[in-house]
CSV table of C-alpha atoms and ligand atoms in Angstrom, one decimal:
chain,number,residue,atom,x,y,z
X,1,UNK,CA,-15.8,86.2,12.5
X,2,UNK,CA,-12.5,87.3,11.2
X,3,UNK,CA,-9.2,85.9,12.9
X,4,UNK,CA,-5.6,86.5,13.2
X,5,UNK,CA,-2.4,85.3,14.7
X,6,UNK,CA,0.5,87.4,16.7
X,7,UNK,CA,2.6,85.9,18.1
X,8,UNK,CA,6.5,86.1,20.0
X,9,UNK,CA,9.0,83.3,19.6
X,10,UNK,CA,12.6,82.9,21.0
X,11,UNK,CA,13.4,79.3,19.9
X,12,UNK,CA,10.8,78.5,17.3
X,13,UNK,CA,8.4,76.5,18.9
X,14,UNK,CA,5.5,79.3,19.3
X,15,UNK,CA,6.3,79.8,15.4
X,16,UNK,CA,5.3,76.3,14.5
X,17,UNK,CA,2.3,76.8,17.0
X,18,UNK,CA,0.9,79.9,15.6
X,19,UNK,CA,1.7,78.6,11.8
X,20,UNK,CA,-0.3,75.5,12.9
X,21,UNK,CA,-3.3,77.7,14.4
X,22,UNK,CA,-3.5,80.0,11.4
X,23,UNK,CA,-3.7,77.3,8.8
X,24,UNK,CA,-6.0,75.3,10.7
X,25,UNK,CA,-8.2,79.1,10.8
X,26,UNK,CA,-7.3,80.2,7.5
X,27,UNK,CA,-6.3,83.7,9.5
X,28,UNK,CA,-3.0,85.6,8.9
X,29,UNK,CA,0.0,85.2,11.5
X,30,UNK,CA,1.8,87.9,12.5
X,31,UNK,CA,5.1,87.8,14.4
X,32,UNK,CA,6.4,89.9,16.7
X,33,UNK,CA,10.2,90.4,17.1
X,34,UNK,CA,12.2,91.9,20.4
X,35,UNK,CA,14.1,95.4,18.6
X,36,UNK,CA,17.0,94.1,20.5
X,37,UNK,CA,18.7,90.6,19.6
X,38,UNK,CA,18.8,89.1,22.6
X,39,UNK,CA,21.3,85.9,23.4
X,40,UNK,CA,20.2,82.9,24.8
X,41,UNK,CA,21.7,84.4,28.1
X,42,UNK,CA,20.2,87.5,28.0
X,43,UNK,CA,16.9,85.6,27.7
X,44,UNK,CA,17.2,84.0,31.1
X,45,UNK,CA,19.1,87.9,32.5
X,46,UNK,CA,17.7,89.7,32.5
X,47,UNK,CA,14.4,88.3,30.6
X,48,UNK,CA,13.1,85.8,33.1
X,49,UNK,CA,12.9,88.5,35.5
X,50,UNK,CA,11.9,90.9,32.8
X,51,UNK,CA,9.0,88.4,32.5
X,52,UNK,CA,8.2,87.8,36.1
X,53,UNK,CA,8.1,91.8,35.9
X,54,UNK,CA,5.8,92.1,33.4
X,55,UNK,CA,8.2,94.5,32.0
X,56,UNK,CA,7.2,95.9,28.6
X,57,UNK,CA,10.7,95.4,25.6
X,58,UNK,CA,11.0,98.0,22.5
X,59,UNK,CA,10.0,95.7,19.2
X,60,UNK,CA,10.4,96.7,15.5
X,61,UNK,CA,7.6,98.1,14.0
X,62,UNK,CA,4.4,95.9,13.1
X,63,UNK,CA,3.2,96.4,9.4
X,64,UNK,CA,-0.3,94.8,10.9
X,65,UNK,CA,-3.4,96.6,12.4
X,66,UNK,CA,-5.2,94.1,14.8
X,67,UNK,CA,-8.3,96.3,14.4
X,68,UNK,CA,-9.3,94.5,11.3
X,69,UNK,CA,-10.2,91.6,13.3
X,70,UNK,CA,-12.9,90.2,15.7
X,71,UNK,CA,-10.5,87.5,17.0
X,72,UNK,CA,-6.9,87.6,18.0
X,73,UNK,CA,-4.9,84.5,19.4
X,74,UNK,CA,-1.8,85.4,20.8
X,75,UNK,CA,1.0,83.2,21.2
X,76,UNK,CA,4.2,83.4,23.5
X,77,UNK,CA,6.3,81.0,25.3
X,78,UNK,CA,6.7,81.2,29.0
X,79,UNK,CA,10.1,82.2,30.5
X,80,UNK,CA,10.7,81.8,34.3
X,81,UNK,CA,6.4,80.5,34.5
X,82,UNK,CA,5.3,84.1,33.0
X,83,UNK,CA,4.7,85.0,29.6
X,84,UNK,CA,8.2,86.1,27.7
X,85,UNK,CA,8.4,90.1,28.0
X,86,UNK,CA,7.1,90.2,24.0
X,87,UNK,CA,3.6,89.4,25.3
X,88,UNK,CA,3.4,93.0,27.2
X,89,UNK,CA,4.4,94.5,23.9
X,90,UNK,CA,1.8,92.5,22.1
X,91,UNK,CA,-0.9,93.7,24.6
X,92,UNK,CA,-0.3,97.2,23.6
X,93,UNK,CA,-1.6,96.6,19.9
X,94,UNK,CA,-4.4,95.1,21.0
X,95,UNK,CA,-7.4,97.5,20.2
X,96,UNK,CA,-10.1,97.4,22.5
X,97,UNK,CA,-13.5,95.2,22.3
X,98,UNK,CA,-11.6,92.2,21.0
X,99,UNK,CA,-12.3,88.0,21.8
X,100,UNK,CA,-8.8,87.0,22.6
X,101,UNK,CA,-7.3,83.4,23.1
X,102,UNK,CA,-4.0,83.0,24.5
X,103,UNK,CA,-1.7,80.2,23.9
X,104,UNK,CA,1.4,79.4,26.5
X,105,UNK,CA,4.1,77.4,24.6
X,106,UNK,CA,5.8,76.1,27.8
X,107,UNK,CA,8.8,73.5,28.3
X,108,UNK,CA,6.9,71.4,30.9
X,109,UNK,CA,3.4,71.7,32.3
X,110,UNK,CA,3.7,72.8,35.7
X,111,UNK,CA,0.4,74.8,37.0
X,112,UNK,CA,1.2,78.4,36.6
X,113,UNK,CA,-0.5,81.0,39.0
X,114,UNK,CA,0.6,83.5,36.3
X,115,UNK,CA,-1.8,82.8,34.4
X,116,UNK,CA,-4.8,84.8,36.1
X,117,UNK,CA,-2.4,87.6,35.8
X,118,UNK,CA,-2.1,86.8,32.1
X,119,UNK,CA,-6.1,87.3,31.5
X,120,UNK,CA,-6.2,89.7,34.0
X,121,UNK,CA,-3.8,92.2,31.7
X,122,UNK,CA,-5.5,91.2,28.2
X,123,UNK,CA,-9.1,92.3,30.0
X,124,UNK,CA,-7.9,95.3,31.8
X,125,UNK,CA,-7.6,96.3,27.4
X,126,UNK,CA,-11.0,96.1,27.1
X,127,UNK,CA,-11.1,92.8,25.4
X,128,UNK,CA,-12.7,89.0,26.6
X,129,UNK,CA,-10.4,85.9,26.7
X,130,UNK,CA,-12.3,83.4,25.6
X,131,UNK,CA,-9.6,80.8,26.7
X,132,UNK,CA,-6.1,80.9,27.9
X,133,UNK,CA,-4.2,77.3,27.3
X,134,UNK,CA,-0.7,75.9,27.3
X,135,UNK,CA,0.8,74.0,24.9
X,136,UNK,CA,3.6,71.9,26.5
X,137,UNK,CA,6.9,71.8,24.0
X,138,UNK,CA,9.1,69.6,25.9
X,139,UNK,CA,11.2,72.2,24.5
X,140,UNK,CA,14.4,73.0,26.3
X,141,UNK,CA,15.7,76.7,25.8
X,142,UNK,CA,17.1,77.4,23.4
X,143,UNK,CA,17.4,80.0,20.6
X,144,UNK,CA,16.2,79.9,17.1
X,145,UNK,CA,18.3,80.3,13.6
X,146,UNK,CA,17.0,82.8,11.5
U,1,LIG,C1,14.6,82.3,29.4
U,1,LIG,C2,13.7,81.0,29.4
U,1,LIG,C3,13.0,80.7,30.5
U,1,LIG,C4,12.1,79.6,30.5
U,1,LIG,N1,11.4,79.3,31.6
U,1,LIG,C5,10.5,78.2,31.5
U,1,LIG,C6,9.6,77.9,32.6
U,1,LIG,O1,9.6,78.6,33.6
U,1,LIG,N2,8.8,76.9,32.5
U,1,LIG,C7,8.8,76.1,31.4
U,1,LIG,O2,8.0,75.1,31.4
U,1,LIG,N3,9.6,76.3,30.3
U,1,LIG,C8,10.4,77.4,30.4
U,1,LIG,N4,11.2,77.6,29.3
U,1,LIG,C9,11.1,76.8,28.1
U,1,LIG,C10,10.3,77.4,27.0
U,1,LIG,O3,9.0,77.9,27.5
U,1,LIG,C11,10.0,76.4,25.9
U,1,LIG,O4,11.2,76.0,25.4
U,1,LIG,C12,9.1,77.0,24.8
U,1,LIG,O5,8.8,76.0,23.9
U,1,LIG,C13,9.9,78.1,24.1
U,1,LIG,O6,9.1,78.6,23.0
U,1,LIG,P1,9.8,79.3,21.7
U,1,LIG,O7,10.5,78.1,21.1
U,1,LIG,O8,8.7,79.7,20.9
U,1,LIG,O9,10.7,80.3,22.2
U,1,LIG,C14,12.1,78.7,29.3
U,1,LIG,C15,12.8,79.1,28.2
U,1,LIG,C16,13.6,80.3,28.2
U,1,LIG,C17,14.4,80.7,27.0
């Protein structure tokens, strides 16, 4: 079964994650990046509520085509206990029929009651989550050098 990564980072720790995953699969990892730079502030306002929202950012264009595989993990880290806004842009590449695991990069590990939501919207694409965990960062917020 063929495999890749996508994933959304803000401060680097979803990076490491899905770098980790994809060597450990031998599968390629593709990020996903916000068209608009946003500041560390403008990740809390307006994207925690952005996240809560389930509101959907503009991102560059993707030189992938998650078609090619069986299996797609997708990474994100969670901003106000919802995935950041990236993930909804990252559903809409998500071709239909696919297995899909999800992991939550998180600060802490507080239950989330997001997270039914979460599966909810990768199924309503036509596509099985075959698990949905969280990886806690201890991670405070923060953004990442490029
Ligand atoms: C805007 C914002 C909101 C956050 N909200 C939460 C939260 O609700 N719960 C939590 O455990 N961590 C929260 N965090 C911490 C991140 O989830 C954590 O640092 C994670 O490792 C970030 O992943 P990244 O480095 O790939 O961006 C938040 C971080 C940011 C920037």
């Amino acid at each position: 079964m063929s495999a890749a990564v996508v994933y959304y980072t803000f401060g680097g720790s979803t990076k490491k994650e899905a770098e980790r995953i994809g060597a450990e699969l031998g599968a390629p990892v593709f990020r996903v990046r916000e068209a608009k730079n946003r500041s560390l502030i403008g990740s809390f306002i307006p994207g925690g509520f952005q996240a809560m929202k389930r509101k959907t950012p503009k991102i560059l264009p993707v030189d992938f085509d998650l078609a090619q595989y069986d299996k797609i993990y997708i990474g994100c880290p969670i901003w106000a206990a919802c995935p950041a806004p990236a993930f909804n842009a990252i559903l809409n590449l998500l071709p239909e029929g696919k297995e899909v695991e999800i992991f939550l990069c998180a600060g802490g590990d507080d239950p989330r009651e997001s997270d039914a939501e979460t599966k909810r919207l990768v199924e309503a694409r036509g596509c099985k989550v075959t698990q949905l965990h969280s990886i806690k960062t201890g991670k405070a917020p923060s953004k990442m050098k490029e």
